[in-house]
Amino acid sequence: MREGAAYVEGPIMFEGSKPFSGFSVDDIAEAKRFYGETMGLRVSEDKGMLFLHLADDTTVLVYPKDNHEPASFTILNFPVPDVEQAVDRLTAAGVVFERYPGFATDDKGIVREEQGPAIAWFKDPAGNVLSVLEPM
């Protein structure tokens, strides 16, 4: 809390607000192609920013940043009913799946461990990490 700031009980200004997430990329046109064509998401563009329209009316902001540095963590997880089928389709579209130390993957790049969901990680053209996974 800021020095001298008073404590106020209860919600101040966020009640009824619909928060959304956002992340940066280094090339909006390339992100639009990847998320729209490769991933098959509904996308829109306004004032140089991209909006990913996901299920349940969820929107994610994708904004350009000249000194963009890819996130070193997973920024979006896409639950799918069949992770192997999703991996096959994305691979056919040219997506390369990541392999991380400490996670045993099959030959397609899918991690199948008892304590977590079947998951496969990949990167968008800006290097941000995404995943497809089967919910537990």
Coordinates of C-alpha atoms in Angstrom, one line a residue:
M1 CA 0.0 0.0 0.0
R2 CA 1.3 3.5 -0.8
E3 CA 2.6 5.5 2.1
G4 CA -0.2 7.7 3.5
A5 CA -2.9 5.8 1.6
A6 CA -6.1 5.1 3.6
Y7 CA -7.5 1.6 3.9
V8 CA -11.0 1.3 2.5
E9 CA -13.1 -1.9 3.2
G10 CA -14.9 -3.6 0.3
P11 CA -14.7 -3.3 -3.4
I12 CA -13.7 0.1 -4.7
M13 CA -13.9 0.2 -8.4
F14 CA -13.6 -3.3 -9.8
E15 CA -17.0 -4.8 -8.9
G16 CA -18.7 -5.5 -12.2
S17 CA -15.4 -5.0 -14.1
K18 CA -14.6 -7.7 -16.7
P19 CA -10.8 -8.2 -16.4
F20 CA -8.9 -9.6 -19.4
S21 CA -5.3 -10.7 -20.0
G22 CA -2.8 -9.5 -22.5
F23 CA 0.6 -10.2 -23.8
S24 CA 3.1 -8.6 -26.2
V25 CA 4.5 -9.7 -29.6
D26 CA 7.0 -8.2 -31.9
D27 CA 4.9 -8.5 -35.1
I28 CA 1.1 -8.0 -35.0
A29 CA 0.6 -9.1 -38.6
E30 CA 2.5 -12.4 -38.0
A31 CA 0.5 -12.9 -34.7
K32 CA -2.7 -12.3 -36.6
R33 CA -1.8 -15.0 -39.2
F34 CA -0.7 -17.5 -36.5
Y35 CA -3.6 -17.1 -34.1
G36 CA -6.2 -16.7 -36.9
E37 CA -5.0 -19.2 -39.5
T38 CA -2.8 -21.7 -37.7
M39 CA -4.7 -21.8 -34.5
G40 CA -8.1 -21.2 -36.0
L41 CA -9.1 -18.5 -33.5
R42 CA -11.4 -15.6 -34.2
V43 CA -9.3 -12.5 -34.2
S44 CA -9.9 -8.8 -34.7
E45 CA -7.6 -5.9 -35.0
D46 CA -8.1 -2.3 -33.8
K47 CA -5.7 0.6 -33.4
G48 CA -2.7 -1.6 -34.1
M49 CA -3.6 -4.2 -31.5
L50 CA -5.0 -7.7 -31.9
F51 CA -7.8 -9.2 -30.0
L52 CA -8.2 -13.0 -29.6
H53 CA -11.8 -14.0 -29.1
L54 CA -12.0 -17.2 -27.1
A55 CA -14.8 -19.3 -25.7
D56 CA -17.4 -17.8 -23.3
D57 CA -16.9 -14.3 -24.7
T58 CA -13.3 -14.1 -23.3
T59 CA -11.0 -11.7 -25.1
V60 CA -7.2 -11.6 -24.9
L61 CA -5.3 -8.5 -25.9
V62 CA -2.2 -8.9 -28.0
Y63 CA -0.2 -5.7 -28.3
P64 CA 3.0 -4.8 -30.2
K65 CA 6.1 -4.0 -28.3
D66 CA 9.3 -2.9 -30.0
N67 CA 11.6 -4.5 -27.3
H68 CA 9.4 -7.6 -26.9
E69 CA 10.9 -10.4 -24.9
P70 CA 9.0 -13.7 -25.0
A71 CA 7.3 -14.9 -21.9
S72 CA 9.3 -17.7 -20.2
F73 CA 6.2 -19.3 -18.9
T74 CA 2.9 -20.6 -20.5
I75 CA 0.7 -17.6 -21.4
L76 CA -2.3 -19.5 -22.8
N77 CA -3.4 -23.1 -22.2
F78 CA -5.9 -24.5 -24.7
P79 CA -7.9 -27.4 -23.2
V80 CA -8.8 -30.0 -25.9
P81 CA -10.7 -33.3 -25.8
D82 CA -7.8 -35.1 -27.5
V83 CA -4.3 -33.7 -27.1
E84 CA -2.8 -36.1 -29.6
Q85 CA -5.2 -35.0 -32.3
A86 CA -4.5 -31.4 -31.5
V87 CA -0.8 -32.0 -31.7
D88 CA -1.1 -33.8 -35.0
R89 CA -3.2 -30.9 -36.5
L90 CA -0.8 -28.2 -35.3
T91 CA 2.2 -30.2 -36.4
A92 CA 0.7 -30.5 -39.9
A93 CA 0.3 -26.7 -39.8
G94 CA 4.0 -26.3 -39.2
V95 CA 4.0 -25.9 -35.4
V96 CA 7.0 -27.3 -33.6
F97 CA 6.5 -28.7 -30.0
E98 CA 8.9 -27.9 -27.2
R99 CA 10.7 -30.3 -25.0
Y100 CA 11.8 -29.2 -21.6
P101 CA 14.3 -30.7 -19.2
G102 CA 12.6 -32.7 -16.4
F103 CA 9.5 -33.6 -18.5
A104 CA 9.5 -36.9 -20.4
T105 CA 7.8 -36.5 -23.7
D106 CA 6.7 -39.0 -26.3
D107 CA 7.9 -38.7 -29.9
K108 CA 5.2 -36.1 -30.7
G109 CA 6.2 -33.9 -27.7
I110 CA 3.4 -34.8 -25.4
V111 CA 4.0 -35.1 -21.7
R112 CA 2.0 -37.8 -20.0
E113 CA 2.5 -37.9 -16.3
E114 CA 0.3 -39.3 -13.5
Q115 CA 0.2 -36.1 -11.5
G116 CA -0.8 -33.8 -14.3
P117 CA -2.8 -33.5 -17.6
A118 CA -1.5 -34.8 -20.9
I119 CA 0.1 -31.5 -22.2
A120 CA 2.3 -30.3 -25.1
W121 CA 4.0 -26.9 -25.3
F122 CA 4.7 -24.8 -28.3
K123 CA 5.6 -21.2 -29.1
D124 CA 3.9 -18.5 -31.1
P125 CA 6.0 -16.6 -33.8
A126 CA 7.0 -14.1 -31.1
G127 CA 8.4 -16.9 -28.9
N128 CA 5.6 -16.9 -26.2
V129 CA 4.8 -20.3 -24.8
L130 CA 1.4 -21.9 -25.3
S131 CA 0.0 -25.3 -24.6
V132 CA -2.7 -27.8 -25.6
L133 CA -3.8 -30.1 -22.8
E134 CA -6.4 -32.6 -21.9
P135 CA -8.2 -31.5 -18.7
M136 CA -7.9 -33.9 -15.8

